XYZ file of C-alpha atoms in Angstrom:
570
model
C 12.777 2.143 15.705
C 16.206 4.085 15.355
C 14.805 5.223 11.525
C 12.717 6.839 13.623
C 13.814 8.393 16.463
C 16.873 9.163 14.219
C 14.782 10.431 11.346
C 12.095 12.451 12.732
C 13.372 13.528 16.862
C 16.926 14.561 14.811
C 18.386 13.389 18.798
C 21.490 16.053 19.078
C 20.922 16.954 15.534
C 22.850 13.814 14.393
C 20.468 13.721 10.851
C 21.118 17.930 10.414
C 24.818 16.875 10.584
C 25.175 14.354 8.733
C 23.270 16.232 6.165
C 25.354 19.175 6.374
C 28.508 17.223 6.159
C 27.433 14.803 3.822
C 26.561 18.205 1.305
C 29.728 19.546 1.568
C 31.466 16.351 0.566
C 29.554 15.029 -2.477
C 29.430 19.427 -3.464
C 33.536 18.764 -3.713
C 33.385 15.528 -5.434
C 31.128 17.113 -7.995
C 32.168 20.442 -8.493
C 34.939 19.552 -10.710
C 32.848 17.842 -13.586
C 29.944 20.258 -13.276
C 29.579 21.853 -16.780
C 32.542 20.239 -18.739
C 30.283 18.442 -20.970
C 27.815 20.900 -21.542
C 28.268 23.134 -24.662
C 26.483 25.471 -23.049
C 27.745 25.909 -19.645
C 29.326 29.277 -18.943
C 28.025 30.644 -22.306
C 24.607 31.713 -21.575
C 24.866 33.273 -18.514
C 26.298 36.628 -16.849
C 26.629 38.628 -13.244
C 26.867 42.422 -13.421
C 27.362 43.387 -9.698
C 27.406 45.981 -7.145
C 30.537 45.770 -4.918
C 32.638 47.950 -3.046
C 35.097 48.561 -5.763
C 31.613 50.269 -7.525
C 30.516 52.240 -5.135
C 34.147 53.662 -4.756
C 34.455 54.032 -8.068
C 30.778 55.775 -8.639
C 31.178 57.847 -4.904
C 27.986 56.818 -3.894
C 26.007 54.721 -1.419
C 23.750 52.099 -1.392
C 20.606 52.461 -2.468
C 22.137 53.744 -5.728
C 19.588 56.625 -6.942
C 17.341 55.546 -9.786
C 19.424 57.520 -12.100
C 22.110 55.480 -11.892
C 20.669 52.316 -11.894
C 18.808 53.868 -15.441
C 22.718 54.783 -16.571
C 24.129 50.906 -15.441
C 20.775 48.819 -16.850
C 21.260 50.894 -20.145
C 24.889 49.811 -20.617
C 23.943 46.188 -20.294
C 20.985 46.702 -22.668
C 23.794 47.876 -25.078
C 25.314 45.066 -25.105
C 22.324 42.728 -26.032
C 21.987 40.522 -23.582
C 19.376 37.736 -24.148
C 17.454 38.693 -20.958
C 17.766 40.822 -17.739
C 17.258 40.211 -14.048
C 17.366 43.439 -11.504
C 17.738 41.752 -8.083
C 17.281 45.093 -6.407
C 14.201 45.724 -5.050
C 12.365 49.198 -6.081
C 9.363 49.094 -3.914
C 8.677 53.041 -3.234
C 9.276 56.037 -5.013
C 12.347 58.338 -3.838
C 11.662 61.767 -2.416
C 13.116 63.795 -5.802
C 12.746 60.660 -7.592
C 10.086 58.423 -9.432
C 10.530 54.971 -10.669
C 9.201 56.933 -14.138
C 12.633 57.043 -14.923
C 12.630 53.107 -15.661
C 10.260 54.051 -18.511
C 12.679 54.289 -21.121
C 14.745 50.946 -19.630
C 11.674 49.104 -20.226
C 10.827 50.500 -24.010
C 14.635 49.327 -24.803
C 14.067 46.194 -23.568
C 10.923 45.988 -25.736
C 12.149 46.867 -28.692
C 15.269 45.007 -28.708
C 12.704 41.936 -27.596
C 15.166 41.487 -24.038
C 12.991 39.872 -21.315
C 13.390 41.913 -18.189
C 12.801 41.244 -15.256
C 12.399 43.517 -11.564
C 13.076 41.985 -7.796
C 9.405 41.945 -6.225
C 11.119 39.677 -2.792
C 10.551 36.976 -1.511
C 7.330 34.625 -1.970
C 4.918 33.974 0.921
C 6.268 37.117 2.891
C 3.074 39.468 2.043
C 5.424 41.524 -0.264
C 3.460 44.357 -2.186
C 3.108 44.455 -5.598
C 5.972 47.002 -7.386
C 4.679 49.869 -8.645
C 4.079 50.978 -12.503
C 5.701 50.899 -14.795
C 7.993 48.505 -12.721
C 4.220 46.618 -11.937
C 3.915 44.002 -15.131
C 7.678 43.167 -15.470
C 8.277 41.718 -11.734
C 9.217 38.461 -10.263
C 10.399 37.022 -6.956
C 13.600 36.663 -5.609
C 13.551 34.138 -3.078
C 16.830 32.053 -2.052
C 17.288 28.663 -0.672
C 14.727 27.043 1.221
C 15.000 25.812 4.503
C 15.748 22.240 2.908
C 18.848 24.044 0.989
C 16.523 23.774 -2.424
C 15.875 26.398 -4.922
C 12.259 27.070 -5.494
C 11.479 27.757 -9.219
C 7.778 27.287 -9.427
C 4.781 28.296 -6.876
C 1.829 27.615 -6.183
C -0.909 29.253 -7.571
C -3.066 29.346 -4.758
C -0.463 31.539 -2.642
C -0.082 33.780 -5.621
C -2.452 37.323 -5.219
C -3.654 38.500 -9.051
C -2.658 41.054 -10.443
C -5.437 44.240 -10.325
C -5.425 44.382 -13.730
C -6.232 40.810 -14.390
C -9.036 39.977 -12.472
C -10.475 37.239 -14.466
C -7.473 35.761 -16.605
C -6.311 33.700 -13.278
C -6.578 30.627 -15.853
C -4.775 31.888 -18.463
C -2.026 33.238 -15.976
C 1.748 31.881 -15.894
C 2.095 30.455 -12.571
C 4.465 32.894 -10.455
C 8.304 31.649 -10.778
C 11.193 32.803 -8.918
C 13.851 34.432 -10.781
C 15.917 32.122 -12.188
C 13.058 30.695 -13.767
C 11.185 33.511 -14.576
C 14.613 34.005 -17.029
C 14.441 30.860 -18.669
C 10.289 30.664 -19.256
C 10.836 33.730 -21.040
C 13.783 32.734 -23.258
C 12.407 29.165 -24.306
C 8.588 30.516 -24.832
C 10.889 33.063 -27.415
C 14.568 33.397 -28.628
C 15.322 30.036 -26.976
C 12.609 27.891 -28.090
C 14.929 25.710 -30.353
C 17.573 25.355 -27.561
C 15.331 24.530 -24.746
C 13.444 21.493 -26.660
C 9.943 20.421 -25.403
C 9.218 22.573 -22.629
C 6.104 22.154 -20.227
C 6.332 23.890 -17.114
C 4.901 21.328 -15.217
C 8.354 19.359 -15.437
C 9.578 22.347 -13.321
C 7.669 21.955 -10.081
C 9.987 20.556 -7.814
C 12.628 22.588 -6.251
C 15.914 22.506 -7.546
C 19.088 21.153 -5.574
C 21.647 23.836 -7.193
C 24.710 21.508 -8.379
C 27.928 24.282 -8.196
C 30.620 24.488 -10.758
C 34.501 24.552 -9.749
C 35.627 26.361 -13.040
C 34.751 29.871 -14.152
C 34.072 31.286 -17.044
C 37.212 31.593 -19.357
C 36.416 34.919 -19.978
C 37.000 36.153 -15.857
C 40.466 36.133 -17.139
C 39.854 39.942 -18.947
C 37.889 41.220 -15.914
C 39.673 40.347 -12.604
C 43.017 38.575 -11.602
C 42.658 35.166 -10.314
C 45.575 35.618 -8.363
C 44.039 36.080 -4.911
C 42.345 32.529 -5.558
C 42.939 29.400 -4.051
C 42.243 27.357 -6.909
C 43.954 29.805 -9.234
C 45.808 27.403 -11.197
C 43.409 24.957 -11.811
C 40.411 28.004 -11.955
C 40.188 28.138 -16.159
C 38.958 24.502 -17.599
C 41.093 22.509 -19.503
C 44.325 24.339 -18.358
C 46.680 23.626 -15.628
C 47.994 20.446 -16.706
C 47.901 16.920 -14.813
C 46.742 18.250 -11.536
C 43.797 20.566 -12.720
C 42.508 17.425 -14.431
C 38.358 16.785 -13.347
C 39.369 13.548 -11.600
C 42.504 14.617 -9.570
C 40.669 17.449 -8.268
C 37.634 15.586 -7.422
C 39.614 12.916 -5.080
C 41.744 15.983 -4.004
C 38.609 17.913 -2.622
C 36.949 15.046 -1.833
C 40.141 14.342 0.639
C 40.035 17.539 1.813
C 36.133 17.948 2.641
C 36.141 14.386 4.009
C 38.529 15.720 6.763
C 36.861 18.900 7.184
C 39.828 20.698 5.546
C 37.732 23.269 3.095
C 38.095 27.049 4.911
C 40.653 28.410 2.314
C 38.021 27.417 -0.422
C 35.335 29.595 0.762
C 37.249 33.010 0.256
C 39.082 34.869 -2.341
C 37.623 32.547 -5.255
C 35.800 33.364 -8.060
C 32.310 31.978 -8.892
C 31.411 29.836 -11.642
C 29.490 32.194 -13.653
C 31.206 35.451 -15.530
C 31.039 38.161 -13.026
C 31.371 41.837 -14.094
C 31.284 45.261 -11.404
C 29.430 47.608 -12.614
C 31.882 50.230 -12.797
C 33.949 48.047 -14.925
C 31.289 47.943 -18.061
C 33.090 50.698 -19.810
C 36.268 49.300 -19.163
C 38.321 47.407 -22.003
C 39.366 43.804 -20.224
C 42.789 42.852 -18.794
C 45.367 42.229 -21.088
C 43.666 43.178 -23.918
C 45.087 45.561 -26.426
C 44.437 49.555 -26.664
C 41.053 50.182 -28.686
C 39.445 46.722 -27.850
C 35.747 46.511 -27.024
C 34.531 47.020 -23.335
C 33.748 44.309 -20.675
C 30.467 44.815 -21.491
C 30.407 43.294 -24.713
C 31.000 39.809 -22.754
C 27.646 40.074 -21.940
C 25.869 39.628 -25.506
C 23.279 37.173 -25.557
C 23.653 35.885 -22.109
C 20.893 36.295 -19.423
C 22.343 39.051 -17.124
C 21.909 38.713 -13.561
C 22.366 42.225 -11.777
C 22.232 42.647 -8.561
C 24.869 43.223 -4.736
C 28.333 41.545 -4.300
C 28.491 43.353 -0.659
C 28.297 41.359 2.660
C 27.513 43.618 4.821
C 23.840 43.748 3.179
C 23.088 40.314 4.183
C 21.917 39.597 0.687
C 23.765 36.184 0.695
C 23.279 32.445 1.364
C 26.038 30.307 3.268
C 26.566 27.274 1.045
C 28.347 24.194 1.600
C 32.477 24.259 0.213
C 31.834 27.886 -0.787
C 30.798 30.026 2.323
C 28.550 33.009 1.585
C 27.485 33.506 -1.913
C 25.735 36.616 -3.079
C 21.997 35.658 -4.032
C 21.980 37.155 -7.662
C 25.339 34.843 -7.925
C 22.282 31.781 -6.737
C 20.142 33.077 -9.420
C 22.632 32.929 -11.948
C 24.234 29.569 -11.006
C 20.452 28.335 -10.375
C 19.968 29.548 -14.238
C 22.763 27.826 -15.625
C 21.578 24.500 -13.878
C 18.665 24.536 -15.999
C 20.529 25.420 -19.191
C 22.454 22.725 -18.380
C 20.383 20.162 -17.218
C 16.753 21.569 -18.800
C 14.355 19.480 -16.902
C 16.470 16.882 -15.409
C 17.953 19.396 -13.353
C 18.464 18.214 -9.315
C 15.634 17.705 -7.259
C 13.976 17.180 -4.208
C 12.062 13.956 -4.598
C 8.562 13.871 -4.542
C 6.546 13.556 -1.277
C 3.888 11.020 -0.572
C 0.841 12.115 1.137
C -0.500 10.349 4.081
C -3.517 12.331 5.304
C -3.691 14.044 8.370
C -0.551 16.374 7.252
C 1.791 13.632 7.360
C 3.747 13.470 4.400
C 7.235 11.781 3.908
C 9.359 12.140 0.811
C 10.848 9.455 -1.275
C 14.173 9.504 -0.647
C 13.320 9.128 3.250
C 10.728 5.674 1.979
C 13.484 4.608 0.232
C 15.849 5.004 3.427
C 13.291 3.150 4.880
C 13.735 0.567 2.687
C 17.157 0.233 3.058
C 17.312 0.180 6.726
C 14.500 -2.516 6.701
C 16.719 -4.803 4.202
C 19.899 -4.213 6.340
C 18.037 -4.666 9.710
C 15.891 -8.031 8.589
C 19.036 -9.288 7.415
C 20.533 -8.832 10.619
C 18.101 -9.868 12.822
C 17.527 -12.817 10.662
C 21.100 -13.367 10.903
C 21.188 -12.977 15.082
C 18.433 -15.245 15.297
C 19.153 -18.090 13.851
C 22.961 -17.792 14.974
C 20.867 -18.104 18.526
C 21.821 -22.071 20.357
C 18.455 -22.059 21.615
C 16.559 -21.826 17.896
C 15.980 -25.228 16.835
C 17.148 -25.554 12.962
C 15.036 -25.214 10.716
C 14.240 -24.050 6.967
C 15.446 -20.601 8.158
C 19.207 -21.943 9.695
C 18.883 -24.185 5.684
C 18.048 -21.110 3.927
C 20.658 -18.738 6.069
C 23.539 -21.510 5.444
C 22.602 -21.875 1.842
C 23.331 -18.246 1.332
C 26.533 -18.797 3.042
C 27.836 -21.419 1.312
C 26.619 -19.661 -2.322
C 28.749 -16.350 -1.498
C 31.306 -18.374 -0.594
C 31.215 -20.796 -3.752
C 31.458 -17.509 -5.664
C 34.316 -15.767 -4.330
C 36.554 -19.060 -4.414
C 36.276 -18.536 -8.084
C 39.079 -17.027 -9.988
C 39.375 -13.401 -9.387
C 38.799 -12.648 -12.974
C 35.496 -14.625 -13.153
C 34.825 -12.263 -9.911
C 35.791 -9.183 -11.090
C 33.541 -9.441 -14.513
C 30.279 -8.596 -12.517
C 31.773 -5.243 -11.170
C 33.423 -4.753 -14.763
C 29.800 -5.170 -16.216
C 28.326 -3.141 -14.298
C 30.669 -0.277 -14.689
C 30.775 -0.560 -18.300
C 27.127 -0.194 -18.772
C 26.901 2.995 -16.430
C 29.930 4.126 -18.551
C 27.991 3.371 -21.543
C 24.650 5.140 -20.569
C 26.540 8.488 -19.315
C 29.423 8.877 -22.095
C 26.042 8.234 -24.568
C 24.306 11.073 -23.390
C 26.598 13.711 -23.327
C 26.259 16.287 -25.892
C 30.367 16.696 -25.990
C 33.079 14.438 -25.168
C 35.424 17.291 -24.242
C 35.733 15.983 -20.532
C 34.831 12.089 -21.729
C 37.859 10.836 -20.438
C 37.860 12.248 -17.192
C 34.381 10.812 -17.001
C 35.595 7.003 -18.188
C 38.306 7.426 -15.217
C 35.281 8.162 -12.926
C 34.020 4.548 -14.032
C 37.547 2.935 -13.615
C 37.701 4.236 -10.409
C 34.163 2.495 -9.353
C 35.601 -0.879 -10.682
C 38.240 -0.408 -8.646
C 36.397 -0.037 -5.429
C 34.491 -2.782 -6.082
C 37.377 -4.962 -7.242
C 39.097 -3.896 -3.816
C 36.281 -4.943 -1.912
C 36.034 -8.356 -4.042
C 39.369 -8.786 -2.517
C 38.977 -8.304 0.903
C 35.708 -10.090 0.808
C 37.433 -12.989 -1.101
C 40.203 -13.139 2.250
C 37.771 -13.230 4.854
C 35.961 -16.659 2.805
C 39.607 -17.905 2.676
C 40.573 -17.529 6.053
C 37.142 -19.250 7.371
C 37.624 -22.477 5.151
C 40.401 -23.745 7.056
C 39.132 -23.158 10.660
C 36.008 -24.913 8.987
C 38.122 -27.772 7.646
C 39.960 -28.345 11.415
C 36.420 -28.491 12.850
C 34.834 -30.755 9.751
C 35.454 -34.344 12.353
C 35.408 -32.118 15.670
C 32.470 -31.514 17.901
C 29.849 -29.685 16.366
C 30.040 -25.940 16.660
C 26.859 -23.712 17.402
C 25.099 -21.530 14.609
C 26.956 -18.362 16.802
C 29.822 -19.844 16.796
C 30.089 -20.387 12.873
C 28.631 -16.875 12.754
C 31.694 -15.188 14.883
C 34.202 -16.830 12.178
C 32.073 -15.369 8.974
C 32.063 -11.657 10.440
C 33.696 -8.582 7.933
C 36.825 -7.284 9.206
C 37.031 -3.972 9.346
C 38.781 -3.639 6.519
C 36.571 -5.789 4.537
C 33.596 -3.797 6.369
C 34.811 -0.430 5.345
C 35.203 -1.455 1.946
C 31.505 -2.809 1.628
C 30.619 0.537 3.016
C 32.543 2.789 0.606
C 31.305 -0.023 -2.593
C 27.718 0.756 -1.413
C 27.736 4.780 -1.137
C 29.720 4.474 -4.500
C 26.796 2.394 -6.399
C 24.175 4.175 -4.770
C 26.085 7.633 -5.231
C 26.525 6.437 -9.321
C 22.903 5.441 -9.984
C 21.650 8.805 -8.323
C 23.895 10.842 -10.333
C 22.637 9.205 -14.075
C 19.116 8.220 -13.091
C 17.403 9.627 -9.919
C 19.055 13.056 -9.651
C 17.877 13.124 -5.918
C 20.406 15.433 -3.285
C 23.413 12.956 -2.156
C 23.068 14.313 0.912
C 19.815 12.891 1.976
C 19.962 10.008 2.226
C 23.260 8.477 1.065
C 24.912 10.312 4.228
C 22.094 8.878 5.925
C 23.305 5.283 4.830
C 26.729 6.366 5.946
C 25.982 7.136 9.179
C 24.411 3.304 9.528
C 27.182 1.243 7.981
C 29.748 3.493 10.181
C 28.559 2.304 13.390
C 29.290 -1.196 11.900
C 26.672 -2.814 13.521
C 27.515 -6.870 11.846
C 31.226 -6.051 14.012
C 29.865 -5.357 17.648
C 28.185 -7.468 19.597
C 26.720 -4.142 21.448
C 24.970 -2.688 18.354
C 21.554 -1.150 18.584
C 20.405 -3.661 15.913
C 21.383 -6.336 18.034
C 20.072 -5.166 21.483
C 16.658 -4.780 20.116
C 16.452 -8.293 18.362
C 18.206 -9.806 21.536
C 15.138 -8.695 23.334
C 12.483 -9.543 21.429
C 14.343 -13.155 21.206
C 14.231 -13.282 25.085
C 10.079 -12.098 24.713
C 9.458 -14.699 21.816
C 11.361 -17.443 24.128
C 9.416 -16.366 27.286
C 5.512 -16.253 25.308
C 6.616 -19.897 23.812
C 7.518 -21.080 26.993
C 4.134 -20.236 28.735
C 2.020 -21.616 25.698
C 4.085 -24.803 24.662
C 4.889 -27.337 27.652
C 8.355 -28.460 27.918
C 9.287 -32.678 26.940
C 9.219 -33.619 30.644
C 5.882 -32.014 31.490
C 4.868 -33.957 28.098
C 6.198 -36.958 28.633
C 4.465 -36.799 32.086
């Protein structure tokens, strides 16, 4: 009942909340390991932007005239890129100008075989074609979705034809949004020995966009990373103890878990190289007289060019970071699936259940979870209950009791070899998959750290057995307590409880990141939420208010069908 009222009434927007907060926690735990192990991370990908620094520098305004944007896209195709994305959108022709003048930046293009690629807007908003020559090389731009996913894929259905192509629609690419449209052009060409086996229909679910904490080592020669927060720790692999993946995981984690992440989301630079546009001509920072221009960073990485300027409102507010520029989403959304290919981050499927109902996995599997915890409970209440006679359910319910409790009077060694397992298998699947080992031990500490929650909670679990076998042993030859009674001794701490909690969103939290690649925030924040109310500590809880009464309606339907032992006897 609470799963859904909770779940699907959002009372007070407690589930958008938890969401929210739960996203920009896990985002700080995981920002420091994003990319270290991928050899390809950082190196395939590029942002050439418009800021205010450019348009001082140029003494213009936005729009930019076509001519200029003709000058800036031909210094980028200089530099042979491996593809090119224009997030600006040229819809119309300008009064002494005609989008002609991208003729020549699309014959480069083709001759140097450099997919490019023209903002069109946003899917499903009835946004007219582009015009020629602009018509044949355009894609859509759309940013997050309302469920903070990145669309790569749409459906075909909600895609017009082309007028040109009136009876090809099965020999059509689907229409992608720009991050994809990139990388469907580089592994159908150049790419098609990096990418592996690629099938687009691996791509259809939206991607949850996993952010990187480092940037590029090349941001060094273009701007200062003085004015950053992070500044130290901003180049990977450099800053000594305390830039280390781990200590600035638990350090952000800290921070976000209190809220504390404001000076993060200004003055930092983003993940992916990022180049003004005025500064292609430059030669980089501290690099010597008669060195190559900035622009030369940009060889064989898909260039993303598009505004860095907030007054346009051409940006997304993103958990940990604040307001991002959208071509800086494309980019980053880019690099995901360089890194990841198609086990990238996704929403998890939906199952249909006519009628327009549909409910997602991640939300059957909270389901699931609830109805385990809440069964357990109940089953737990009622049979703890003085007026339910004993029976194979009180047996079965002091069984279990008595088998946890056999196990955790066992050494602590023989205890702590399940958790050590279990750890060393993850540790083995993940450290077995990465391509590089360049971060691996940062990664083993994430594994140590997961035994040692778990060995932690062993130990508090391990207290509260120990401190309940005495009281038991004073009442062996003393009247006989109730089921309730026994149960009030055998309740978690809230120590003990708090551990469980943090052991279970660490499993959970573990197995999503290596297998199920679902968004933390969904549902693990969801579980969070539950355990915090600590429902097996109060004798108020929801859980137990609701089985209290259907106890009292059980008792009260027996009671009018079965006669009571005097009106039997009689």
């Amino acid at each position: 009942m609470f799963w859904i009222v909770y779940k699907f009434f959002d009372p007070l927007s407690l589930e958008s909340a938890t969401k929210n907060s739960s996203a920009q926690f896990f985002s700080a735990i995981t920002a420091p390991f994003y990319g270290l192990s991928s050899p390809r991370s950082h190196q395939r990908v590029a942002v050439v932007t418009i800021n205010d620094p450019t348009l001082q520098q140029f003494d213009a305004a936005l729009p930019l005239s076509y001519q200029r944007q003709v000058f800036i896209l031909r210094q980028i195709l200089e530099a042979d890129p491996a593809a090119v994305f224009v997030d600006f959108r040229m819809a119309y022709e300008h009064t002494d100008e005609s989008l002609s003048l991208f003729q020549s930046v699309l014959d480069e293009a083709k001759s140097k075989h450099i997919p490019i690629f023209f903002a069109r807007g946003e899917e499903g908003q009835d946004q007219i074609h582009l015009l020629p020559p602009l018509r044949n090389v355009e894609s859509y731009s759309n940013a997050l979705e309302t469920s903070s996913a990145y669309p790569l894929l749409f459906e075909e259905g909600n895609a017009a034809l082309k007028e040109d192509e009136p009876s090809q629609e099965e020999t059509r690419k689907p229409e992608a949004n720009a991050a994809f449209d990139v990388y469907r052009s580089l592994c159908t060409s150049t790419w098609s020995g990096q990418c592996g086996s690629f099938h687009e229909d691996d791509f259809r679910r939206p991607m949850m966009i996993q952010w990187g904490l480092h940037v590029d080592p090349a941001q060094t020669q273009v701007s200062s990373l003085a004015n950053s927060p992070r500044n130290i720790c901003a180049v990977p692999f450099s800053g000594g103890f305390f830039c280390r993946s781990i200590v600035q995981s638990f350090t952000l984690g800290f921070r976000a878990f209190w809220g504390s992440s404001r000076d993060y989301e200004v003055g930092h630079a983003y993940y992916p190289l990022t180049i003004g546009a005025h500064q292609l001509g430059e030669r980089g920072l501290g690099t010597p007289a008669g060195s190559p221009p900035l622009s030369h960073l940009l060889k064989g990485r898909a260039v993303f060019y598009g505004t860095d300027i907030r007054d346009q409102h051409d940006d997304t507010v993103l958990p940990f970071l604040g307001r991002v520029p959208n071509v800086v989403l494309h980019a980053m959304a880019f690099d995901n699936l360089v890194t990841y290919g198609n086990h990238y981050f996704h929403e998890p499927s939906e199952v249909e259940f006519g009628h327009g109902v549909h409910i997602g996995q991640a939300e059957i599997c909270e389901f699931i979870l609830w109805l385990i915890f809440t069964g357990w409970m109940a089953f737990k209440f009622y049979y703890s209950h003085p007026e339910v006679p004993r029976g194979h359910g009180a047996k079965l319910r002091h069984d279990i009791r008595r088998k946890s409790r056999d196990f955790l009077s066992l050494s602590l060694s023989v205890n702590a070899l399940v958790p050590a397992i279990f750890c060393a298998a993850l540790a083995a699947f993940d450290l077995s998959h990465q391509p590089t080992l360049l971060n691996g031990m940062d990664e083993a500490l994430l594994y140590v750290c997961l035994f040692l929650v778990l060995l932690g909670t062993l130990v508090l679990l391990r207290r509260s057995a120990q401190r309940s076998q005495p009281e038991e042993a004073e009442h062996a030859h003393g009247p006989e307590e109730s089921e309730a009674e026994k149960a009030e001794k055998f309740r978690l701490g809230f120590w003990a409880h708090l551990a469980l909690l943090t052991s279970l969103t660490a499993i959970v939290f573990a197995l999503n990141e290596l297998f199920i690649q679902w968004p933390n925030a969904d549902w693990i924040g969801f579980i969070l939420l539950w355990l915090a109310v600590g429902e097996s500590c109060e004798s108020t809880g929801f859980v137990l208010t609701f089985v209290n009464f259907l106890n009292r309606r059980s008792h009260a339907l027996t009671s009018e069908r079965v006669p009571n032992s005097e009106s039997s006897s009689q």
